[in-house]
Coordinates of C-alpha atoms and ligand atoms in Angstrom, one line a residue:
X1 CA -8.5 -7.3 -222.9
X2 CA -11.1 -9.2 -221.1
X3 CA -13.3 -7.4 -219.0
X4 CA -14.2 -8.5 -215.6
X5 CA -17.6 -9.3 -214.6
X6 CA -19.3 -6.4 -212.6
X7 CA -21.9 -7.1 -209.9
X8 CA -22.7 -3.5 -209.4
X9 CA -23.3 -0.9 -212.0
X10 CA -22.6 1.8 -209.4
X11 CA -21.0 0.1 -206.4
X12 CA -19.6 2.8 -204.7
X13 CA -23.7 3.8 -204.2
X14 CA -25.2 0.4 -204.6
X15 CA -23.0 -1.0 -201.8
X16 CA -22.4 2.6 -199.2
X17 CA -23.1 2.1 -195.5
X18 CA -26.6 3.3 -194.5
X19 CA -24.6 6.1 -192.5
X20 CA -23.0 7.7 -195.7
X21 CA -26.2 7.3 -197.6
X22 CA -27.9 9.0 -194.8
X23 CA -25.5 11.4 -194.9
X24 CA -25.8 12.2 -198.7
X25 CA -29.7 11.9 -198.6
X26 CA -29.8 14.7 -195.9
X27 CA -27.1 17.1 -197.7
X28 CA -29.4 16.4 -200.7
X29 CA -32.7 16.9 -199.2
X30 CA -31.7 20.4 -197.6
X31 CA -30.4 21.3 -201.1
X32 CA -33.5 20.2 -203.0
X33 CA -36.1 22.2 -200.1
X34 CA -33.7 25.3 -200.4
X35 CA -34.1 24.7 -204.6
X36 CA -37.9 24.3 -204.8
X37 CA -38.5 27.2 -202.6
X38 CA -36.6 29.6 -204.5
X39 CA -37.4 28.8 -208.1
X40 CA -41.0 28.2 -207.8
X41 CA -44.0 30.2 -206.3
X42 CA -46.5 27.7 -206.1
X43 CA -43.5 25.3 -203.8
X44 CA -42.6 28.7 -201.9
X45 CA -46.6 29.0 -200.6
X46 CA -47.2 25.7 -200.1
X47 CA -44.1 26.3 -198.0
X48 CA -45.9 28.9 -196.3
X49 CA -48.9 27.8 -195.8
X50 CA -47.7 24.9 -193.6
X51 CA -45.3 27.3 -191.9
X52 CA -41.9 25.7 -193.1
X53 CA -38.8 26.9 -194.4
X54 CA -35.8 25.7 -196.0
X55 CA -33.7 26.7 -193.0
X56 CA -36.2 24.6 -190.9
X57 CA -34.7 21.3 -192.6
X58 CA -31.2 19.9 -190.7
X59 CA -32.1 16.3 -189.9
X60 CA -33.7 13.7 -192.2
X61 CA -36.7 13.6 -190.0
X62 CA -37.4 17.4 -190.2
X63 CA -38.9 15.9 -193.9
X64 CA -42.1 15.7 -192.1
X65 CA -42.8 18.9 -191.6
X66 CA -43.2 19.3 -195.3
X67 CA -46.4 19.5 -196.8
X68 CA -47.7 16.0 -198.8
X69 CA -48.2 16.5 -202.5
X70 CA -50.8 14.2 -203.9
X71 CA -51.8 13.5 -208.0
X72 CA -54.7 15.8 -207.3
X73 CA -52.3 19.0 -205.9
X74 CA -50.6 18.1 -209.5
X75 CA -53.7 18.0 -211.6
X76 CA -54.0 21.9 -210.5
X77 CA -50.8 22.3 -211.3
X78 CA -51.1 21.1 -215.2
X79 CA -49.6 21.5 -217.2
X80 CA -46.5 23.2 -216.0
X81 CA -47.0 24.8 -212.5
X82 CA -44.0 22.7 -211.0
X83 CA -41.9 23.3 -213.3
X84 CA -38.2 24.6 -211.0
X85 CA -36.4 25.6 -214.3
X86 CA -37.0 28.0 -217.4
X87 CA -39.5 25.9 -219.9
X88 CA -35.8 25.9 -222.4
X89 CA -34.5 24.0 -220.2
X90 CA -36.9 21.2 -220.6
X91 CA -35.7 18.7 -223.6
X92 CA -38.2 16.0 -223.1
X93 CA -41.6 15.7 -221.4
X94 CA -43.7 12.8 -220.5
X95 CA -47.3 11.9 -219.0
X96 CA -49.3 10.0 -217.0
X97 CA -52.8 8.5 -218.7
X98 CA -55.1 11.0 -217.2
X99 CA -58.2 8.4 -217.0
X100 CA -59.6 10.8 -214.8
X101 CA -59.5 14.4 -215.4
X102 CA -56.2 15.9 -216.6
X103 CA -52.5 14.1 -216.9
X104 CA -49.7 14.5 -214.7
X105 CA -46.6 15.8 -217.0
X106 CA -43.4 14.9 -216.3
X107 CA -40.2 17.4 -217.6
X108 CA -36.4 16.8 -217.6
X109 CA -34.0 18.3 -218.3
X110 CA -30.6 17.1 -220.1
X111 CA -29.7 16.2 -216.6
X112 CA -32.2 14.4 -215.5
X113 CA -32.7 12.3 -218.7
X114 CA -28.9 11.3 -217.6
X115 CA -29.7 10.8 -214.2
X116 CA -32.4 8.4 -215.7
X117 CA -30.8 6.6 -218.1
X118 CA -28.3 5.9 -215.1
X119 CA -30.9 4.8 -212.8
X120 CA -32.3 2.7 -215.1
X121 CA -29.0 0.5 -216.3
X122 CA -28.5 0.3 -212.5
X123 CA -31.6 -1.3 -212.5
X124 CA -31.6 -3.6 -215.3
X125 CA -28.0 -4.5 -214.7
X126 CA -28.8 -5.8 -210.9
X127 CA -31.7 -7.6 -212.9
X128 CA -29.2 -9.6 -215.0
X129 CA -29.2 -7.2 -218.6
X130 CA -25.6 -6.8 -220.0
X131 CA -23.9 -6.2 -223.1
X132 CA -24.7 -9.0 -226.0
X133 CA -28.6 -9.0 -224.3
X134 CA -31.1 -8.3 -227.1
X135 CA -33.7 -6.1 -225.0
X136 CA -37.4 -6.5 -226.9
X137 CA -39.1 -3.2 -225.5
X138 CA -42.5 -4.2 -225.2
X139 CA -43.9 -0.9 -223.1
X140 CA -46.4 1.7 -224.6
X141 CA -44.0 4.0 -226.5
X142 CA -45.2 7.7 -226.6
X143 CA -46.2 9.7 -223.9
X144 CA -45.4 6.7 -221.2
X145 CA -42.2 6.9 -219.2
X146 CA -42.1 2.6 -219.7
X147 CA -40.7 2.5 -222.8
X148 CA -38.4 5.4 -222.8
X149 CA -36.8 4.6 -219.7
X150 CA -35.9 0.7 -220.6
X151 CA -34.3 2.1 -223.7
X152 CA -32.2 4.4 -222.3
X153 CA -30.7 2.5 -219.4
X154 CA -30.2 -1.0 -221.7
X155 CA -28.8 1.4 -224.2
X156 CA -26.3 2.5 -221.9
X157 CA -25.5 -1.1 -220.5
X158 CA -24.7 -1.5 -224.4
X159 CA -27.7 -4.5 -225.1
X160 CA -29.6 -4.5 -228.3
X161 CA -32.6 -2.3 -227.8
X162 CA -35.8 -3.3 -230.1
X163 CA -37.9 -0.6 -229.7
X164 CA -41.3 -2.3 -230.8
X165 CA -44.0 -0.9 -228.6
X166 CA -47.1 -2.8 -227.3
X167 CA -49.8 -4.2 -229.8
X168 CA -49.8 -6.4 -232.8
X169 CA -49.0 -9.2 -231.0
X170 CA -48.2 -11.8 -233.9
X171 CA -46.3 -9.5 -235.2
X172 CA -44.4 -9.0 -231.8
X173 CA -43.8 -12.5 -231.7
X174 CA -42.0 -13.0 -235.2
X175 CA -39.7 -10.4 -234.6
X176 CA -39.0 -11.5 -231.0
X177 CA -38.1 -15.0 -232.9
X178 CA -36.3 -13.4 -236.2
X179 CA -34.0 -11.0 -233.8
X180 CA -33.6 -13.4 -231.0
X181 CA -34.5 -11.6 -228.1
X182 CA -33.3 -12.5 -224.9
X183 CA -34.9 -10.2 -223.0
X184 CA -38.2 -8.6 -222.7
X185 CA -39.8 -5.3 -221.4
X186 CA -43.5 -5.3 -220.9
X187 CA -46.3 -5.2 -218.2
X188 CA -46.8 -8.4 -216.6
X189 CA -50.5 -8.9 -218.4
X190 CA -48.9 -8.4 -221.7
X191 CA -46.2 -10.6 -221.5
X192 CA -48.9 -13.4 -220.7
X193 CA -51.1 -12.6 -223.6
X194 CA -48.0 -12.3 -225.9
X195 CA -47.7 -16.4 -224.1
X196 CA -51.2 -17.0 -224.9
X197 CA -50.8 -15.9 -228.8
X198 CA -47.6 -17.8 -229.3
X199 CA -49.3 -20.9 -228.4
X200 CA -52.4 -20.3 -230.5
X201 CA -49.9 -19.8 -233.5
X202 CA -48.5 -23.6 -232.4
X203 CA -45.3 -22.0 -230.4
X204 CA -44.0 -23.2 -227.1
X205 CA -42.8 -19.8 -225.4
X206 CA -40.1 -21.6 -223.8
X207 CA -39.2 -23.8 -226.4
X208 CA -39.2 -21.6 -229.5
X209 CA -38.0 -18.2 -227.9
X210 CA -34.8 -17.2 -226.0
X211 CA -36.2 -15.0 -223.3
X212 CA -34.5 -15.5 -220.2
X213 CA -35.1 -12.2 -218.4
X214 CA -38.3 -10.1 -217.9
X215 CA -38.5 -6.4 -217.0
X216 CA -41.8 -6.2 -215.5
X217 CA -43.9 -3.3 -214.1
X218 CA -46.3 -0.8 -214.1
X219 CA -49.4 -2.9 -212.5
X220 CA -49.5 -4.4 -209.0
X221 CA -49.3 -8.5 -209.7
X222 CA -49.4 -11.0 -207.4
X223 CA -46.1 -13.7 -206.5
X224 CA -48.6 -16.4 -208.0
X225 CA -48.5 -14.6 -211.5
X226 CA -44.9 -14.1 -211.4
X227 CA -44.2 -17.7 -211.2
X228 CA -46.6 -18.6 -213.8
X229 CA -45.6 -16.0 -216.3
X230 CA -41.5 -17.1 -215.2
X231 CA -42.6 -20.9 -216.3
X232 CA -44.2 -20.4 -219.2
X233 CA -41.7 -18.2 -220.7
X234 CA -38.7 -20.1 -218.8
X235 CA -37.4 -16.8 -217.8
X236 CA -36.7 -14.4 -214.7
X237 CA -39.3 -12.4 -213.9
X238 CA -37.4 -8.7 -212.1
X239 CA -40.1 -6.5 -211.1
X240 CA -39.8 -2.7 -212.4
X241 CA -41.0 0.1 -210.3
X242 CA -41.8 3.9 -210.5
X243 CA -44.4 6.3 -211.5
X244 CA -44.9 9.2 -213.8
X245 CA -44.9 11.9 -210.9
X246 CA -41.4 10.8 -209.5
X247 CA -39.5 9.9 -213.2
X248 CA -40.8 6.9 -214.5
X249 CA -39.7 3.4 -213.7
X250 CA -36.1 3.6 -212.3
X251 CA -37.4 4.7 -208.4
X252 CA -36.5 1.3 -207.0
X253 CA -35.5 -2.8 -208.4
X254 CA -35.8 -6.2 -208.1
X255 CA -32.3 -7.7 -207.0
X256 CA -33.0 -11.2 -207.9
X257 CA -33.0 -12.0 -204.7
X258 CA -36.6 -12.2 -203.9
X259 CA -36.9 -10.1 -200.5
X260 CA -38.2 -7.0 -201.7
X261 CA -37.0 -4.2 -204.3
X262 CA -34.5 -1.5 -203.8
X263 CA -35.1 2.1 -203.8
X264 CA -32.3 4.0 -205.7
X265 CA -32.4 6.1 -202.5
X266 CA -29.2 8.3 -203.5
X267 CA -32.0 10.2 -205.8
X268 CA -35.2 8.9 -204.1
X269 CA -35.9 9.3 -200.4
X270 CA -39.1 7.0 -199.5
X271 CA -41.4 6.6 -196.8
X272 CA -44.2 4.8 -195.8
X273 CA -47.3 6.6 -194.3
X274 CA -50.4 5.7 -192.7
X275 CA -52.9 6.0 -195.5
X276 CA -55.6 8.1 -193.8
X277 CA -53.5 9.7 -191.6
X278 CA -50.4 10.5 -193.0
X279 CA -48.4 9.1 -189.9
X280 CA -44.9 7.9 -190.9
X281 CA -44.7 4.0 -190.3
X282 CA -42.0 2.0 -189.1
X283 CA -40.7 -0.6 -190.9
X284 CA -43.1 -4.1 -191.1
X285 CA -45.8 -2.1 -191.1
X286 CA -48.1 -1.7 -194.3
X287 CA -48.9 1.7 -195.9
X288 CA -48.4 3.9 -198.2
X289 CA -45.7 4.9 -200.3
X290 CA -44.2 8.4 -200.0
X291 CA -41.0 9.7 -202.3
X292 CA -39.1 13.0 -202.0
X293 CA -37.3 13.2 -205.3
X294 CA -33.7 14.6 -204.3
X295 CA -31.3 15.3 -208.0
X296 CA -34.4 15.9 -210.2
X297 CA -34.0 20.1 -211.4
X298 CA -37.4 20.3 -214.2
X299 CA -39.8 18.8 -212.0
X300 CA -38.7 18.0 -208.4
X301 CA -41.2 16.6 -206.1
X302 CA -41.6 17.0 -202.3
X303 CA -43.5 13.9 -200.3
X304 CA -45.1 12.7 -203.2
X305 CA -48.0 10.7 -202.3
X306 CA -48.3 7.3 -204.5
X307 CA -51.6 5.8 -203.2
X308 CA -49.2 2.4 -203.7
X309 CA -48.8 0.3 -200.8
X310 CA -45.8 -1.3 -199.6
X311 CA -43.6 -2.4 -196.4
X312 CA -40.1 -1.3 -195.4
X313 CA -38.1 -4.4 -194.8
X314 CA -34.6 -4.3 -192.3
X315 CA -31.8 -6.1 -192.6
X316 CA -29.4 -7.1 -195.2
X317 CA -30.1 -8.0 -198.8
X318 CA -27.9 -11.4 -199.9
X319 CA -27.3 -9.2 -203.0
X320 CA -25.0 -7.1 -201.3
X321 CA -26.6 -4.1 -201.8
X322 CA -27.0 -1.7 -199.1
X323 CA -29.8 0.3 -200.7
X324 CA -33.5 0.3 -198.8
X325 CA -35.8 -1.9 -200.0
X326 CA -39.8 -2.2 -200.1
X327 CA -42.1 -5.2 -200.3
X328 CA -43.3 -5.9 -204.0
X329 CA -46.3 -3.3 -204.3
X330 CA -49.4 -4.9 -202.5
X331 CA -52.1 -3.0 -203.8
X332 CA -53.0 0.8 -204.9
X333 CA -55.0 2.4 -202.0
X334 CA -57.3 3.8 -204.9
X335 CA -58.3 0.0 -205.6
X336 CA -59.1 -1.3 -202.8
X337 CA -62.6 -2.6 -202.4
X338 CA -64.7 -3.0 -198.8
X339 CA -66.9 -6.4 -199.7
X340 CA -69.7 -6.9 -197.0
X341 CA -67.4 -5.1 -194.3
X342 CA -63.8 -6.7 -195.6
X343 CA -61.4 -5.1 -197.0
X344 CA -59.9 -6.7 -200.2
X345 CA -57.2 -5.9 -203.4
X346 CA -57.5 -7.0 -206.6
X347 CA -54.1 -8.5 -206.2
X348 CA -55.9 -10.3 -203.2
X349 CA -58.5 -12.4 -206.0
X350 CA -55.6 -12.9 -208.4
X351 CA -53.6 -14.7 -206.0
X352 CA -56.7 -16.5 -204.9
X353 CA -57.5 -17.5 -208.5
X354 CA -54.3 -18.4 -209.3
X355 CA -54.4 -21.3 -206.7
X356 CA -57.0 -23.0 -208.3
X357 CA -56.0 -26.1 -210.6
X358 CA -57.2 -25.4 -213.9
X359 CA -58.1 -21.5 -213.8
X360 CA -55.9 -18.9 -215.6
X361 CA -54.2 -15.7 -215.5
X362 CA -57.2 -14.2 -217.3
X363 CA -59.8 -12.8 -214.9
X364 CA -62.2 -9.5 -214.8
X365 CA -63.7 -8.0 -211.6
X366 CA -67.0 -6.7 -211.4
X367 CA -67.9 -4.1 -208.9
X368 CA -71.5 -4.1 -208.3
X369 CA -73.1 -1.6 -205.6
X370 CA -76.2 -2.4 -203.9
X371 CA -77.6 0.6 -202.2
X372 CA -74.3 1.6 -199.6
X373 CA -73.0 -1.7 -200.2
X374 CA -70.4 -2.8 -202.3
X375 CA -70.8 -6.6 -203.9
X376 CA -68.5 -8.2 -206.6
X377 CA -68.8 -10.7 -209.6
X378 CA -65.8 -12.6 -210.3
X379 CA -65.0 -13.5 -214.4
X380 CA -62.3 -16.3 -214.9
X381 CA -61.5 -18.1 -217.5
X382 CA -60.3 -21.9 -217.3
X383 CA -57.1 -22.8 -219.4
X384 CA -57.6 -23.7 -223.1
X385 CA -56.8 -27.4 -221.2
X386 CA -59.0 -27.5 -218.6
X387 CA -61.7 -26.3 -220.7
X388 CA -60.6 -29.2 -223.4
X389 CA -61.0 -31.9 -220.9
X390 CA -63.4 -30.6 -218.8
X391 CA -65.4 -27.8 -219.6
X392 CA -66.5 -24.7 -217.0
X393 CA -67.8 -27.6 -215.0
X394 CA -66.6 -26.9 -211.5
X395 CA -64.5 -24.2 -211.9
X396 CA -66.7 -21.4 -210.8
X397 CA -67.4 -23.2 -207.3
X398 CA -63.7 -23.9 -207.2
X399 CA -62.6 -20.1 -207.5
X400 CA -65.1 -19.2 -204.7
X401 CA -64.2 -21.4 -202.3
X402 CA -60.5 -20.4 -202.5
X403 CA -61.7 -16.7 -202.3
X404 CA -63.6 -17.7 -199.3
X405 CA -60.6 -19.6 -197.5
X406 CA -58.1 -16.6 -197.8
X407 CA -60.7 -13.3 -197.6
X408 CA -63.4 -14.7 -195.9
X409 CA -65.8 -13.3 -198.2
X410 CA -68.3 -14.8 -199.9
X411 CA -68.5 -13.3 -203.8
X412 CA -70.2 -14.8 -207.4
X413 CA -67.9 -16.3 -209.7
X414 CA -68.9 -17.3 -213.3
X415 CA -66.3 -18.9 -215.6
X416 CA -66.5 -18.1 -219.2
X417 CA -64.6 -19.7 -222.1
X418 CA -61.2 -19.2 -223.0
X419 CA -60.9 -16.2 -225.3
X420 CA -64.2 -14.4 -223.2
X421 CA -62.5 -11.9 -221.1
X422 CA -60.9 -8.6 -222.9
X423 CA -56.5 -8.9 -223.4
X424 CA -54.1 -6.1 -222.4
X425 CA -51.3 -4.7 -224.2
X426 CA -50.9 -2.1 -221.3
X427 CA -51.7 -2.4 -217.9
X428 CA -54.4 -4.3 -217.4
X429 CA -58.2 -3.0 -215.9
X430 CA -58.9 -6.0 -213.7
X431 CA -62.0 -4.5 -212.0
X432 CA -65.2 -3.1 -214.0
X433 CA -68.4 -1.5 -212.6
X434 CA -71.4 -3.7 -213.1
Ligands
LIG22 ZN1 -30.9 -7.2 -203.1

């Protein structure tokens, strides 16, 4: 029997009118309140303390009244504070890096590692992955949700899951060659180094490998790298995103359609908030990313505050889909630098240094503070071709002035040689302090 080709994993969801979803997301949002407030103490006062009950929820705006939790609320509560079911029930547990001060752990339960694994083929399957796909997992296995999470949903889509891990590049790259992946897991640094490798070993990433879809996340990368990284590799670049605190990647998708990523908003209800004050924000307007998890039972969480900033955007996807969509992440609020009065993302540079002819993907911030101000030095290497031909000659000035044109900020660029700056196999620390 030959199988007809599905556009939706889930259509009935993927494609409900906003009415019905709205509908669902409130019956699960008074169910989730009502669950949190009886199973756990810490929830219940939190509760309390901003004078709310579960009785208090009946419209999907009444989520306001609910208390924000941020990463630092959950750094109290390590390891296990939020924890909504006995600590049996948990099969599998994951966590964040921690670079500062304790991790945020993430439990499931057999449920929810469903629930994931379901999220996750929706994504990936919207991103192109089917059946016959050989799926090279490229994320940090271990204590990450990246890797896990790609392997479960293209396991259940039924592709051919490598389950490799980041590091040893060369090695990466044989077996990507011997086992003939076709598609490729891995943060959007990596999968350029793993570019930059293949051609030192006398490969043509385009030529010599049969990548033809990327399942990119876990950094905030400009539209400039995405094209670059999609022509080197000849391959479609879907953006992946999610966090630790509210399951791991599988909380919203790139379509293929370019406007914007989809929230899987039948277990995820989003918002956008004013950073500093917390206001909601209407759509078109930039802020910060808020998500209410709604199915999760180990570890449910209630106005999670991402410090990742984003736009709502109206209006019907040409996918079909009726889900909500964000803007690709702009920025995290936590690295955003104030440069003689101006406010200005990493993402900002990279897009900046990406428009210059000649300068590549590879590039290091340097945050330098003089007295109350804050002043930067900008690394960047030319392209092993540039460099060939030309040299650094030029290339500094060049970066500047294309800073200068879109920030109008004045900052110090110094171009080093090719190989200079340090490689990720992870996500990638674009700024430094000096
Ligand atoms: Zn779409």
């Amino acid at each position: 029997m030959v199988e007809m080709e599905r556009e939706f994993w889930d259509e009935e969801i993927e494609t409900l009118p906003p009415k019905e979803l709205q509908d669902l997301q409130l019956e699960r949002l008074k169910e989730i309140v009502r669950y949190v407030y009886e199973r756990n103490p810490a929830y219940r006062e939190r509760f309390q303390a901003a004078k709310v009950k579960p009785s208090d929820i009946n419209k999907l705006e009444d989520l306001q009244k609910l208390p924000f939790l941020t990463k630092d609320d959950l750094r109290n509560y390590y390891p296990f504070g939020l924890l909504c079911v006995p600590r049996e029930e948990v099969v599998y547990l994951h966590a964040s890096s921690g670079t500062t001060g304790k991790p945020v752990v993430g439990t499931y339960t057999k449920r929810d590692l469903e629930n994931w694994a379901q999220l996750m083929a929706r994504c990936l399957w919207a991103g192109g992955l089917r059946k016959g796909d050989v799926f090279h997992n490229a994320y940090g296995y271990g204590l990450f949700t990246g890797a896990h999470g790609h392997e479960l949903g293209a396991e259940l889509i039924g592709a051919t899951v490598i389950p490799m891990g980041a590091g040893n590049t060369k090695r990466q790259l044989q077996l990507m060659r011997d086992f003939g992946a076709t598609a490729l897991g891995a943060t959007p640094s990596y999968t350029l180094y793993m570019a930059e490798v293949a051609q030192e070993m006398g490969l043509d990433p385009r030529r010599d490998f049969q990548i033809r879809l990327g399942f990119l996340g876990a950094e905030a990368w400009s539209d400039e790298l995405k094209e670059k990284i999609e022509k080197t590799w000849g391959m479609a670049a879907r953006e992946q995103y999610g966090l630790t605190e509210v399951i791991g990647p599988g909380v919203s998708f790139d379509c293929g359609a370019g406007q914007g990523l989809h929230v899987n908003a039948d277990h995820f209800l989003v918002e956008i908030v004013d950073p500093q004050t917390g206001e909601p924000l209407p759509p078109g307007k930039q802020g910060e990313l808020v998500f209410t998890t709604l199915t999760k039972e180990a570890f449910p969480v209630i106005r999670f505050r991402t410090k990742d900033l984003a736009v709502l955007i109206e209006g019907e996807c040409p996918c079909g889909r009726t889900l909500p969509r964000h803007s690709r992440i702009l920025g995290r609020a936590d690295d955003m630098l104030k440069v003689k009065g101006v406010i200005v993302f990493p993402r900002q540079i990279e897009e900046a240094i990406m428009g210059v002819a000649g300068a590549s993907e590879n590039y290091q911030i340097v945050k330098l503070e003089k007295g109350p101000l804050t002043d930067l030095r900008v690394r960047v290497e030319p392209t092993p071709e540039r460099f060939r031909a030309e040299g650094l000659a030029g290339l500094a000035e060049r970066v500047a002035e294309e800073i200068y044109a879109m920030l109008g900020v004045r900052v110090e660029v110094e171009a080093v040689a090719p190989g200079s700056l340090p490689r990720s196999e992870g996500k990638a620390k674009r700024v430094v302090e000096g």
